[in-house]
Amino acid sequence: MELRTQKADNIRGVIRYLQKFKNATVVIYLDDKLFDSPLFSSHIKDIALLHASGLKVVIVPGAKKRIDEVLSSANISWAYKDNVRITDDEAIPLIKMAAFDVSNIVMTNLAANKINAVIGNWVTSRAIGVLDGQDFGTAGEISRLDIDAVHKILDDGFTPIFPCIGWNSNGHPYNISSLNLAQNIATSLKADKLFFVMDNKEINSDSYNIPEGFALSETGDVPAMTVEEVDQFLNANERSLVTRLLELAKDACEKGVTRAHILNGNLDGVLPCEIFSDLGSGTMIYTSDYGGIRQMTTGDVPRVLGLMRPFFENGKLLPRTESQLLEKVDDYIVYEFDGGISACAALHKYPDGQGEIAAVAVDENFKHMGIGEKMVKFLCQAAKARDVKSVFILTTQAGDWFQSLGFKADSVESLPPERRAKWTPERNSKVFRK
């Protein structure tokens, strides 16, 4: 029964995301180091599935590895400054060839999956020129994107592919950053999602200094950051490719992109998992209005009961009925996440001024995101606003967790008479107070 319920919940989640992201625009940066990976064809198949699901997909292939190979074979040297490749004019025909090579690889693989793609020159650029005495040579920066043309291509059912080349008004090509290009396209299109699919890049506690208060998965990964948390992370870590990606993601979100994601392309299925499941597979960057706490409504009651059901079955929560929830609907809050309810909790006030935090339940897929702690803190603040003199909880299995939130063990005798009358030695719930 439990397995079937879990499968049903997963299917419901996929359907909800399919409805949410139908006709959504997603921009995908593909690291060209992944092109030699056995998973590359799998990523292309997943992109084809996204297209078939009704999403509008834009692809920006990275070309750093291929450009390195082509310039090395021609014995042409280069240097880097501020993440910008600096070369002489003799290099630009080879850089252009390499950029179109990787774009053609993507287009050919998409064609094998019956997806029509087109490579275009939709980027107008200008030379970076000389900065602080440094001549940046063939390196350029984006001055304009032909977004109207891109919209038309997407509306016609094609997948546009952007090489990392821009042209000035005289038709002179410049090498531009693929990462910057992906971010610029996403912000110009006001994309729903921006993905950086990278070679072996994950944000976790093994590789980075994780600021206090960040939610971590059981394996130490950072599943999500608000744009405010990005700043905290940047301050705690040295400059790297990942910090650059986070800066680009943060800027994109602040300019209207709904969410940005950093994914490890060495894992199979990262794109559909990140789009069509609550659990996700990488690190998501989002603005603070992505998910949040709100008052429960009567229409939420069936979904809240479904959320609570596993907790009834394993004895963590006392069973409740629909009529009981409706009777106390004003006491409950929920955490809404992407249109679904991922957590609930309640604050019951008693005549003697005590308050009880009850029915704290967090969907298993979201327990690593710190939502339960946010719910309890929210209710503690609500208790203060309602002149509650202290709050207590009763629990059989979560005592350690509540103590980590500042609750102290207390006695059953301290409970309000109405609540003490419902306590039973058979259940033997422990009392904690704050």
CSV table of C-alpha atoms in Angstrom, one decimal:
chain,number,residue,atom,x,y,z
A,1,MET,CA,0.0,0.0,0.0
A,2,GLU,CA,2.7,2.5,1.0
A,3,LEU,CA,4.8,1.7,-2.2
A,4,ARG,CA,1.7,2.2,-4.4
A,5,THR,CA,0.9,5.5,-2.6
A,6,GLN,CA,4.5,6.7,-3.1
A,7,LYS,CA,4.3,5.8,-6.8
A,8,ALA,CA,1.0,7.6,-7.1
A,9,ASP,CA,2.4,10.7,-5.4
A,10,ASN,CA,5.4,10.7,-7.8
A,11,ILE,CA,3.1,10.4,-10.8
A,12,ARG,CA,1.0,13.3,-9.5
A,13,GLY,CA,4.1,15.4,-9.1
A,14,VAL,CA,5.2,14.7,-12.6
A,15,ILE,CA,1.8,15.7,-14.0
A,16,ARG,CA,1.8,18.9,-11.9
A,17,TYR,CA,5.2,19.9,-13.3
A,18,LEU,CA,4.1,19.0,-16.8
A,19,GLN,CA,1.2,21.4,-16.4
A,20,LYS,CA,3.3,24.1,-14.8
A,21,PHE,CA,6.1,24.1,-17.4
A,22,LYS,CA,4.1,23.5,-20.6
A,23,ASN,CA,5.3,26.2,-23.0
A,24,ALA,CA,8.0,27.3,-20.5
A,25,THR,CA,11.3,28.5,-21.9
A,26,VAL,CA,14.5,26.8,-20.7
A,27,VAL,CA,18.1,27.7,-21.5
A,28,ILE,CA,20.6,24.9,-21.2
A,29,TYR,CA,24.4,25.4,-21.1
A,30,LEU,CA,26.2,22.1,-22.0
A,31,ASP,CA,29.8,21.8,-20.9
A,32,ASP,CA,31.7,20.4,-24.0
A,33,LYS,CA,33.7,18.2,-21.7
A,34,LEU,CA,30.6,16.1,-21.5
A,35,PHE,CA,30.5,15.4,-25.2
A,36,ASP,CA,33.0,12.5,-24.8
A,37,SER,CA,31.0,11.1,-21.9
A,38,PRO,CA,28.9,7.9,-22.4
A,39,LEU,CA,26.0,10.0,-20.8
A,40,PHE,CA,26.1,12.6,-23.6
A,41,SER,CA,23.6,10.8,-25.7
A,42,SER,CA,21.4,10.3,-22.7
A,43,HIS,CA,21.4,14.1,-22.0
A,44,ILE,CA,20.4,14.7,-25.6
A,45,LYS,CA,17.6,12.2,-25.3
A,46,ASP,CA,16.4,14.0,-22.2
A,47,ILE,CA,16.5,17.4,-24.0
A,48,ALA,CA,14.4,15.8,-26.8
A,49,LEU,CA,11.9,14.6,-24.1
A,50,LEU,CA,11.7,18.1,-22.7
A,51,HIS,CA,10.9,19.5,-26.2
A,52,ALA,CA,8.3,16.8,-26.7
A,53,SER,CA,6.7,17.7,-23.3
A,54,GLY,CA,6.0,21.2,-24.6
A,55,LEU,CA,9.0,23.1,-23.3
A,56,LYS,CA,10.8,25.6,-25.5
A,57,VAL,CA,14.5,24.7,-25.3
A,58,VAL,CA,17.5,26.9,-26.1
A,59,ILE,CA,21.0,25.3,-26.1
A,60,VAL,CA,24.3,27.0,-25.6
A,61,PRO,CA,27.2,24.5,-26.0
A,62,GLY,CA,30.4,25.3,-24.2
A,63,ALA,CA,33.4,25.2,-26.5
A,64,LYS,CA,36.4,25.7,-24.3
A,65,LYS,CA,37.8,22.1,-24.6
A,66,ARG,CA,37.4,22.1,-28.4
A,67,ILE,CA,38.9,25.5,-28.8
A,68,ASP,CA,41.9,24.4,-26.7
A,69,GLU,CA,42.4,21.4,-28.9
A,70,VAL,CA,42.2,23.3,-32.2
A,71,LEU,CA,44.5,26.1,-31.1
A,72,SER,CA,47.0,23.6,-29.6
A,73,SER,CA,47.1,21.6,-32.9
A,74,ALA,CA,47.9,24.9,-34.8
A,75,ASN,CA,50.6,25.8,-32.2
A,76,ILE,CA,48.7,29.0,-31.4
A,77,SER,CA,49.1,30.2,-27.8
A,78,TRP,CA,46.6,32.0,-25.6
A,79,ALA,CA,46.2,33.4,-22.2
A,80,TYR,CA,43.4,34.1,-19.7
A,81,LYS,CA,42.5,37.2,-17.7
A,82,ASP,CA,39.3,37.6,-15.7
A,83,ASN,CA,38.0,34.3,-17.3
A,84,VAL,CA,38.5,35.7,-20.8
A,85,ARG,CA,40.6,33.9,-23.4
A,86,ILE,CA,43.1,36.3,-25.0
A,87,THR,CA,44.4,35.5,-28.5
A,88,ASP,CA,45.8,37.3,-31.6
A,89,ASP,CA,43.7,37.7,-34.8
A,90,GLU,CA,45.2,34.6,-36.4
A,91,ALA,CA,43.2,32.5,-33.8
A,92,ILE,CA,39.7,33.8,-34.5
A,93,PRO,CA,39.0,31.6,-37.7
A,94,LEU,CA,40.0,28.5,-35.7
A,95,ILE,CA,38.0,29.6,-32.6
A,96,LYS,CA,35.0,30.1,-34.9
A,97,MET,CA,35.5,26.7,-36.4
A,98,ALA,CA,35.7,25.0,-33.0
A,99,ALA,CA,32.5,26.9,-31.8
A,100,PHE,CA,30.5,25.7,-34.8
A,101,ASP,CA,32.0,22.2,-34.4
A,102,VAL,CA,30.4,21.7,-31.0
A,103,SER,CA,27.2,23.3,-32.1
A,104,ASN,CA,27.0,20.9,-35.1
A,105,ILE,CA,27.6,17.9,-32.7
A,106,VAL,CA,24.6,19.0,-30.7
A,107,MET,CA,22.4,19.6,-33.8
A,108,THR,CA,23.3,16.2,-35.3
A,109,ASN,CA,22.5,14.4,-32.1
A,110,LEU,CA,19.2,16.3,-31.7
A,111,ALA,CA,18.3,15.3,-35.3
A,112,ALA,CA,18.9,11.7,-34.4
A,113,ASN,CA,16.2,12.2,-31.8
A,114,LYS,CA,13.8,13.8,-34.4
A,115,ILE,CA,14.3,17.3,-33.0
A,116,ASN,CA,14.7,20.1,-35.5
A,117,ALA,CA,17.4,22.6,-34.5
A,118,VAL,CA,19.0,25.6,-36.1
A,119,ILE,CA,22.4,27.3,-35.5
A,120,GLY,CA,22.3,31.0,-36.0
A,121,ASN,CA,24.1,34.3,-35.8
A,122,TRP,CA,21.7,36.1,-33.4
A,123,VAL,CA,24.4,37.7,-31.3
A,124,THR,CA,25.8,41.2,-32.0
A,125,SER,CA,29.0,41.8,-30.2
A,126,ARG,CA,31.8,44.3,-29.8
A,127,ALA,CA,35.5,44.0,-28.9
A,128,ILE,CA,36.3,44.2,-25.2
A,129,GLY,CA,39.3,46.2,-26.4
A,130,VAL,CA,42.0,47.5,-24.0
A,131,LEU,CA,41.3,47.5,-20.2
A,132,ASP,CA,43.9,48.7,-17.7
A,133,GLY,CA,46.5,48.4,-20.4
A,134,GLN,CA,45.6,44.8,-21.3
A,135,ASP,CA,44.6,44.2,-25.0
A,136,PHE,CA,41.9,41.5,-25.0
A,137,GLY,CA,42.4,40.9,-28.7
A,138,THR,CA,39.7,38.7,-30.3
A,139,ALA,CA,37.6,38.5,-27.2
A,140,GLY,CA,34.2,40.2,-27.4
A,141,GLU,CA,31.2,41.0,-25.2
A,142,ILE,CA,27.5,40.9,-26.1
A,143,SER,CA,26.0,44.1,-27.2
A,144,ARG,CA,22.6,42.8,-28.5
A,145,LEU,CA,20.6,39.6,-29.0
A,146,ASP,CA,18.1,39.3,-31.8
A,147,ILE,CA,15.4,38.0,-29.3
A,148,ASP,CA,12.5,38.5,-31.7
A,149,ALA,CA,14.1,36.1,-34.1
A,150,VAL,CA,14.7,33.6,-31.3
A,151,HIS,CA,11.1,33.8,-30.2
A,152,LYS,CA,9.9,33.1,-33.8
A,153,ILE,CA,12.2,30.1,-34.0
A,154,LEU,CA,10.9,28.7,-30.7
A,155,ASP,CA,7.3,29.4,-31.7
A,156,ASP,CA,7.9,27.5,-35.0
A,157,GLY,CA,9.0,24.4,-33.0
A,158,PHE,CA,12.7,24.6,-33.6
A,159,THR,CA,15.5,24.5,-31.0
A,160,PRO,CA,18.0,27.3,-31.4
A,161,ILE,CA,21.7,26.6,-30.8
A,162,PHE,CA,24.0,29.4,-30.0
A,163,PRO,CA,27.8,29.1,-30.8
A,164,CYS,CA,30.0,31.3,-28.6
A,165,ILE,CA,30.7,33.7,-31.5
A,166,GLY,CA,29.3,37.2,-31.9
A,167,TRP,CA,29.6,39.6,-34.9
A,168,ASN,CA,30.0,43.4,-35.0
A,169,SER,CA,28.1,45.5,-37.5
A,170,ASN,CA,30.8,45.0,-40.1
A,171,GLY,CA,30.6,41.2,-39.8
A,172,HIS,CA,33.8,40.8,-37.8
A,173,PRO,CA,33.6,37.8,-35.4
A,174,TYR,CA,34.6,37.8,-31.7
A,175,ASN,CA,34.9,35.0,-29.2
A,176,ILE,CA,32.4,35.5,-26.4
A,177,SER,CA,32.0,33.5,-23.1
A,178,SER,CA,29.5,30.7,-23.5
A,179,LEU,CA,28.5,31.0,-19.8
A,180,ASN,CA,27.9,34.7,-20.1
A,181,LEU,CA,26.0,34.0,-23.4
A,182,ALA,CA,23.7,31.4,-21.7
A,183,GLN,CA,22.9,33.8,-18.8
A,184,ASN,CA,22.3,36.8,-21.2
A,185,ILE,CA,19.9,34.7,-23.4
A,186,ALA,CA,18.0,33.5,-20.3
A,187,THR,CA,17.6,37.0,-18.9
A,188,SER,CA,16.6,38.5,-22.3
A,189,LEU,CA,14.0,35.7,-22.8
A,190,LYS,CA,12.8,36.0,-19.2
A,191,ALA,CA,13.3,32.2,-19.2
A,192,ASP,CA,11.6,30.0,-16.6
A,193,LYS,CA,14.8,28.1,-16.1
A,194,LEU,CA,18.5,28.4,-16.7
A,195,PHE,CA,20.6,25.2,-16.5
A,196,PHE,CA,24.4,25.0,-16.3
A,197,VAL,CA,25.1,21.3,-17.0
A,198,MET,CA,28.7,21.0,-15.9
A,199,ASP,CA,31.4,18.3,-15.9
A,200,ASN,CA,31.6,16.9,-12.4
A,201,LYS,CA,30.5,20.1,-10.6
A,202,GLU,CA,28.5,19.7,-7.3
A,203,ILE,CA,28.1,22.0,-4.4
A,204,ASN,CA,28.6,20.0,-1.2
A,205,SER,CA,30.2,20.2,2.2
A,206,ASP,CA,33.1,18.0,1.1
A,207,SER,CA,34.4,20.6,-1.4
A,208,TYR,CA,33.2,23.9,-0.1
A,209,ASN,CA,32.7,25.9,3.1
A,210,ILE,CA,29.0,25.8,3.7
A,211,PRO,CA,27.7,28.7,5.8
A,212,GLU,CA,25.8,28.0,9.0
A,213,GLY,CA,22.1,27.6,8.5
A,214,PHE,CA,22.2,26.2,5.0
A,215,ALA,CA,20.0,23.2,4.4
A,216,LEU,CA,21.9,20.1,3.3
A,217,SER,CA,20.9,16.7,1.9
A,218,GLU,CA,21.8,13.5,3.7
A,219,THR,CA,24.9,13.3,1.5
A,220,GLY,CA,26.0,16.8,2.3
A,221,ASP,CA,24.8,18.4,-1.0
A,222,VAL,CA,23.3,21.9,-1.1
A,223,PRO,CA,19.9,21.4,-2.9
A,224,ALA,CA,18.9,25.0,-3.1
A,225,MET,CA,20.0,28.6,-2.3
A,226,THR,CA,18.2,31.8,-2.2
A,227,VAL,CA,19.9,34.7,-3.9
A,228,GLU,CA,20.7,36.1,-0.4
A,229,GLU,CA,22.4,32.8,0.5
A,230,VAL,CA,24.5,32.9,-2.7
A,231,ASP,CA,26.2,36.0,-1.2
A,232,GLN,CA,26.9,34.2,2.0
A,233,PHE,CA,28.4,31.3,0.1
A,234,LEU,CA,30.6,33.6,-2.0
A,235,ASN,CA,31.9,35.3,1.0
A,236,ALA,CA,32.8,31.9,2.6
A,237,ASN,CA,34.6,30.4,-0.4
A,238,GLU,CA,37.5,31.3,-2.7
A,239,ARG,CA,37.0,32.2,-6.4
A,240,SER,CA,36.3,29.2,-8.6
A,241,LEU,CA,34.2,28.1,-11.6
A,242,VAL,CA,31.4,27.2,-9.2
A,243,THR,CA,31.4,30.7,-7.6
A,244,ARG,CA,31.3,32.2,-11.1
A,245,LEU,CA,28.3,30.0,-12.0
A,246,LEU,CA,26.6,31.1,-8.8
A,247,GLU,CA,27.2,34.8,-9.6
A,248,LEU,CA,25.7,34.3,-13.1
A,249,ALA,CA,22.8,32.4,-11.6
A,250,LYS,CA,22.1,35.0,-9.0
A,251,ASP,CA,22.2,37.8,-11.5
A,252,ALA,CA,19.9,35.9,-13.8
A,253,CYS,CA,17.3,35.4,-11.0
A,254,GLU,CA,17.5,39.1,-10.0
A,255,LYS,CA,16.8,40.0,-13.7
A,256,GLY,CA,13.7,37.9,-14.0
A,257,VAL,CA,14.7,34.3,-14.6
A,258,THR,CA,12.5,32.2,-12.4
A,259,ARG,CA,15.2,29.7,-11.3
A,260,ALA,CA,18.8,28.8,-12.2
A,261,HIS,CA,20.3,25.4,-11.7
A,262,ILE,CA,23.8,24.0,-11.4
A,263,LEU,CA,23.9,20.3,-12.4
A,264,ASN,CA,26.5,17.6,-12.5
A,265,GLY,CA,26.4,16.3,-16.0
A,266,ASN,CA,28.2,13.1,-15.0
A,267,LEU,CA,24.9,11.9,-13.4
A,268,ASP,CA,22.3,10.4,-15.6
A,269,GLY,CA,18.8,12.0,-15.8
A,270,VAL,CA,19.8,15.3,-14.1
A,271,LEU,CA,17.7,17.5,-16.4
A,272,PRO,CA,14.3,15.7,-16.1
A,273,CYS,CA,14.8,15.0,-12.4
A,274,GLU,CA,15.5,18.7,-11.8
A,275,ILE,CA,12.4,19.9,-13.8
A,276,PHE,CA,9.8,17.2,-13.1
A,277,SER,CA,10.4,16.2,-9.5
A,278,ASP,CA,10.3,17.8,-6.1
A,279,LEU,CA,13.5,16.2,-5.1
A,280,GLY,CA,15.7,17.6,-7.9
A,281,SER,CA,19.3,16.6,-8.6
A,282,GLY,CA,21.5,19.6,-8.3
A,283,THR,CA,21.6,23.1,-6.7
A,284,MET,CA,18.8,25.5,-7.5
A,285,ILE,CA,19.2,29.2,-7.1
A,286,TYR,CA,16.0,31.2,-6.6
A,287,THR,CA,14.5,34.4,-5.3
A,288,SER,CA,12.8,34.3,-1.9
A,289,ASP,CA,9.3,34.2,-3.3
A,290,TYR,CA,9.8,30.7,-4.8
A,291,GLY,CA,8.2,28.8,-2.0
A,292,GLY,CA,6.7,29.9,1.3
A,293,ILE,CA,4.5,29.6,4.3
A,294,ARG,CA,0.9,30.5,4.1
A,295,GLN,CA,-2.4,29.9,6.0
A,296,MET,CA,-4.1,26.6,5.2
A,297,THR,CA,-7.4,26.8,3.4
A,298,THR,CA,-10.3,24.4,3.4
A,299,GLY,CA,-9.3,23.4,-0.2
A,300,ASP,CA,-5.9,22.3,1.1
A,301,VAL,CA,-7.3,19.8,3.6
A,302,PRO,CA,-7.3,16.7,1.3
A,303,ARG,CA,-3.7,17.4,0.3
A,304,VAL,CA,-2.7,18.0,3.9
A,305,LEU,CA,-4.2,14.7,5.0
A,306,GLY,CA,-2.3,13.0,2.2
A,307,LEU,CA,0.9,14.6,3.5
A,308,MET,CA,0.2,13.5,7.0
A,309,ARG,CA,-0.8,9.9,6.2
A,310,PRO,CA,2.7,8.4,6.3
A,311,PHE,CA,3.2,10.0,9.7
A,312,PHE,CA,-0.1,8.5,11.0
A,313,GLU,CA,1.1,5.1,9.8
A,314,ASN,CA,4.5,5.2,11.5
A,315,GLY,CA,3.1,6.6,14.7
A,316,LYS,CA,4.9,10.0,14.5
A,317,LEU,CA,1.5,11.8,14.4
A,318,LEU,CA,-1.8,11.1,16.0
A,319,PRO,CA,-4.4,10.4,13.3
A,320,ARG,CA,-6.6,13.3,12.3
A,321,THR,CA,-9.8,13.4,10.2
A,322,GLU,CA,-10.9,15.8,7.6
A,323,SER,CA,-13.6,17.2,9.9
A,324,GLN,CA,-11.0,17.8,12.7
A,325,LEU,CA,-8.8,19.7,10.3
A,326,LEU,CA,-11.7,21.8,9.0
A,327,GLU,CA,-12.7,22.6,12.6
A,328,LYS,CA,-9.3,24.0,13.3
A,329,VAL,CA,-8.4,25.2,9.8
A,330,ASP,CA,-7.3,28.7,11.1
A,331,ASP,CA,-4.7,27.0,13.3
A,332,TYR,CA,-2.8,25.4,10.4
A,333,ILE,CA,-0.2,26.7,8.1
A,334,VAL,CA,1.3,25.0,5.0
A,335,TYR,CA,4.5,25.3,3.0
A,336,GLU,CA,3.6,25.7,-0.7
A,337,PHE,CA,6.4,24.6,-3.0
A,338,ASP,CA,5.9,24.9,-6.8
A,339,GLY,CA,2.1,24.7,-6.4
A,340,GLY,CA,2.2,21.7,-4.2
A,341,ILE,CA,2.1,21.4,-0.4
A,342,SER,CA,5.3,20.1,1.1
A,343,ALA,CA,4.7,20.7,4.8
A,344,CYS,CA,2.2,21.5,7.4
A,345,ALA,CA,2.0,22.5,11.1
A,346,ALA,CA,-0.5,24.0,13.6
A,347,LEU,CA,-0.5,26.3,16.6
A,348,HIS,CA,-3.3,25.6,19.1
A,349,LYS,CA,-3.9,28.2,21.8
A,350,TYR,CA,-5.3,27.2,25.2
A,351,PRO,CA,-7.4,29.3,27.7
A,352,ASP,CA,-4.5,29.4,30.2
A,353,GLY,CA,-2.2,31.2,27.7
A,354,GLN,CA,-0.2,28.2,26.6
A,355,GLY,CA,0.3,27.3,23.0
A,356,GLU,CA,0.8,23.9,21.4
A,357,ILE,CA,2.8,23.4,18.1
A,358,ALA,CA,1.3,20.3,16.6
A,359,ALA,CA,1.0,18.2,13.4
A,360,VAL,CA,4.4,19.1,12.1
A,361,ALA,CA,4.8,17.1,8.9
A,362,VAL,CA,7.3,17.6,6.1
A,363,ASP,CA,7.2,15.6,2.8
A,364,GLU,CA,10.2,13.2,2.7
A,365,ASN,CA,11.5,14.8,-0.5
A,366,PHE,CA,11.8,18.1,1.3
A,367,LYS,CA,13.1,17.2,4.7
A,368,HIS,CA,16.7,18.2,3.7
A,369,MET,CA,15.7,21.8,2.9
A,370,GLY,CA,15.1,23.1,6.4
A,371,ILE,CA,11.4,23.6,5.9
A,372,GLY,CA,10.3,22.0,9.2
A,373,GLU,CA,12.6,24.4,11.1
A,374,LYS,CA,11.1,27.4,9.2
A,375,MET,CA,7.6,26.2,10.1
A,376,VAL,CA,8.3,25.9,13.8
A,377,LYS,CA,10.1,29.3,13.9
A,378,PHE,CA,7.2,30.9,12.1
A,379,LEU,CA,4.7,29.5,14.6
A,380,CYS,CA,6.9,30.6,17.5
A,381,GLN,CA,6.7,34.1,16.2
A,382,ALA,CA,3.0,33.8,15.6
A,383,ALA,CA,2.6,32.6,19.3
A,384,LYS,CA,4.4,35.8,20.5
A,385,ALA,CA,2.0,37.9,18.3
A,386,ARG,CA,-0.9,36.1,20.0
A,387,ASP,CA,0.4,36.7,23.5
A,388,VAL,CA,1.1,33.0,24.1
A,389,LYS,CA,3.3,32.8,27.2
A,390,SER,CA,5.0,29.6,26.2
A,391,VAL,CA,4.7,26.9,23.5
A,392,PHE,CA,5.0,23.2,24.0
A,393,ILE,CA,5.1,20.1,21.7
A,394,LEU,CA,4.3,16.5,22.3
A,395,THR,CA,6.4,13.9,20.4
A,396,THR,CA,7.3,10.3,20.5
A,397,GLN,CA,10.2,10.3,18.0
A,398,ALA,CA,11.4,13.8,17.3
A,399,GLY,CA,12.6,14.9,20.7
A,400,ASP,CA,16.2,15.4,19.6
A,401,TRP,CA,15.1,17.6,16.7
A,402,PHE,CA,12.9,19.8,18.8
A,403,GLN,CA,15.7,20.2,21.4
A,404,SER,CA,18.0,21.4,18.5
A,405,LEU,CA,15.5,24.1,18.0
A,406,GLY,CA,15.7,25.4,21.6
A,407,PHE,CA,12.9,23.3,23.2
A,408,LYS,CA,13.5,21.9,26.7
A,409,ALA,CA,12.1,18.7,28.3
A,410,ASP,CA,9.1,19.4,30.5
A,411,SER,CA,6.6,17.3,32.4
A,412,VAL,CA,3.1,16.1,31.4
A,413,GLU,CA,1.8,17.9,34.5
A,414,SER,CA,2.7,21.3,32.9
A,415,LEU,CA,0.2,20.8,30.1
A,416,PRO,CA,-3.1,22.7,30.0
A,417,PRO,CA,-5.9,20.6,31.6
A,418,GLU,CA,-7.6,20.1,28.3
A,419,ARG,CA,-4.5,18.7,26.6
A,420,ARG,CA,-3.4,16.7,29.7
A,421,ALA,CA,-6.7,14.9,29.6
A,422,LYS,CA,-5.9,13.6,26.1
A,423,TRP,CA,-2.4,12.3,27.0
A,424,THR,CA,-2.2,8.5,27.4
A,425,PRO,CA,0.5,6.3,29.0
A,426,GLU,CA,0.1,3.9,26.0
A,427,ARG,CA,1.5,6.5,23.6
A,428,ASN,CA,3.7,8.1,26.3
A,429,SER,CA,4.5,11.2,24.3
A,430,LYS,CA,7.3,13.4,25.7
A,431,VAL,CA,6.7,17.1,26.4
A,432,PHE,CA,9.1,19.8,25.3
A,433,ARG,CA,8.7,23.5,25.9
A,434,LYS,CA,10.0,26.8,24.7
